[in-house]
Coordinates of C-alpha atoms in Angstrom, one line a residue:
X249 CA -54.3 82.6 30.6
X250 CA -50.7 83.8 31.4
X251 CA -47.3 83.5 29.7
X252 CA -43.9 84.8 30.2
X253 CA -41.1 84.3 27.4
X254 CA -37.8 84.2 29.0
X255 CA -34.4 85.4 27.0
X256 CA -30.5 86.1 27.8
X257 CA -29.1 82.7 28.0
X258 CA -25.7 81.7 26.9
X259 CA -22.4 80.0 27.7
X260 CA -19.6 82.8 29.8
X261 CA -16.1 82.1 31.1
X262 CA -15.5 82.6 35.0
X263 CA -16.5 86.0 36.1
X264 CA -18.5 86.9 32.7
X265 CA -21.7 88.8 33.1
X266 CA -25.1 87.6 31.4
X267 CA -28.0 89.1 32.1
X268 CA -32.0 87.4 31.3
X269 CA -35.0 89.0 31.5
X270 CA -38.5 87.2 30.9
X271 CA -41.3 89.1 29.5
X272 CA -45.4 88.7 30.9
X273 CA -48.3 89.2 29.1
X274 CA -52.2 87.4 29.1
X275 CA -54.4 88.4 31.7
X276 CA -51.6 90.5 35.0
X277 CA -52.8 91.0 37.9
X278 CA -52.9 94.1 39.0
X279 CA -49.7 94.0 42.1
X280 CA -47.2 90.5 41.0
X281 CA -44.1 88.9 42.4
X282 CA -41.7 88.5 39.6
X283 CA -38.7 86.0 40.5
X284 CA -35.6 84.2 39.5
X285 CA -35.4 80.5 39.7
X286 CA -32.4 77.6 38.4
X287 CA -32.5 74.4 38.5
X288 CA -28.4 72.8 37.6
X289 CA -28.1 68.8 36.0
X290 CA -28.9 66.3 39.6
X291 CA -30.3 69.1 42.0
X292 CA -33.6 70.6 42.4
X293 CA -34.8 73.5 41.0
X294 CA -33.7 76.5 43.7
X295 CA -34.9 80.3 44.3
X296 CA -33.0 82.8 43.1
X297 CA -34.2 86.2 43.5
X298 CA -37.3 87.5 44.1
X299 CA -38.8 91.1 43.2
X300 CA -42.1 92.5 44.6
X301 CA -44.0 95.1 43.2
X302 CA -42.8 97.1 45.6
X303 CA -39.5 96.6 44.5
X304 CA -38.3 94.8 47.8
X305 CA -36.1 92.8 46.4
X306 CA -34.6 88.6 47.9
X307 CA -31.5 86.7 46.9
X308 CA -30.0 84.0 47.7
X309 CA -26.9 84.2 49.6
X310 CA -24.6 83.1 47.1
X311 CA -25.3 85.2 44.4
X312 CA -25.8 89.0 47.1
X313 CA -23.0 91.4 45.4
X314 CA -23.8 89.4 41.9
X315 CA -27.2 89.4 40.5
X316 CA -29.2 92.3 40.4
X317 CA -33.3 91.5 39.6
X318 CA -35.6 94.1 38.9
X319 CA -38.7 95.2 36.9
X320 CA -40.0 97.7 34.6
X321 CA -43.8 97.5 35.2
X322 CA -44.1 99.0 32.0
X323 CA -43.1 96.4 30.4
X324 CA -43.7 93.6 32.1
X325 CA -40.3 92.9 32.3
X326 CA -38.8 91.5 34.7
X327 CA -34.3 91.1 35.0
X328 CA -31.6 89.0 36.4
X329 CA -28.5 91.0 35.3
X330 CA -25.2 88.6 36.8
X331 CA -21.9 89.5 36.9
X332 CA -19.1 88.1 38.4
X333 CA -20.8 84.5 37.4
X334 CA -19.5 81.1 38.7
X335 CA -19.5 77.2 37.3
X336 CA -21.8 77.0 40.3
X337 CA -24.1 79.8 38.8
X338 CA -24.3 76.7 35.8
X339 CA -28.2 76.2 35.5
X340 CA -31.9 76.6 33.6
X341 CA -32.9 79.2 34.5
X342 CA -36.8 79.7 35.2
X343 CA -38.5 83.9 35.4
X344 CA -41.8 83.2 37.7
X345 CA -44.7 85.1 38.0
X346 CA -46.6 85.6 41.3
X347 CA -50.1 87.2 42.3
X348 CA -50.1 87.9 45.7
X349 CA -51.7 84.9 47.2
X350 CA -49.6 82.5 45.3
X351 CA -45.5 81.6 47.0
X352 CA -44.1 81.5 44.6
X353 CA -46.6 82.2 41.5
X354 CA -47.7 79.4 38.8
X355 CA -46.7 80.8 36.2
X356 CA -43.2 80.2 35.0
X357 CA -41.5 81.2 31.9
X358 CA -40.2 78.6 29.0
X359 CA -36.4 78.2 30.7
X360 CA -32.9 79.5 29.7
X361 CA -29.5 78.0 30.0
X362 CA -26.4 80.1 31.3
X363 CA -23.3 77.5 31.4
X364 CA -20.5 79.3 33.4
X365 CA -16.9 77.6 32.1
X366 CA -13.7 77.6 31.3

């Protein structure tokens, strides 16, 4: 019904930047929340950032001031701009699409690897 396709991951040195994108297709609800979650090896998946249809944002404390989530509704695309990357940011990053009654949403992207290493 709904598909999410992510891109933009890669290998970057500490202090570097990366921009992830996520495009949603299918039967898209009139209002929805987009989110980015990440999962490091041996760890549980955790919330990184969310943005509502009205562009209210929420961030994990450790990424505040470094990461910015945004969206382009005309393109059904969400972005995660990641600056000043640190080794602890290394993880697989997953895009999430949530209808108003879903926290988080039930639809996920395929995941994109972000590796921060010297």
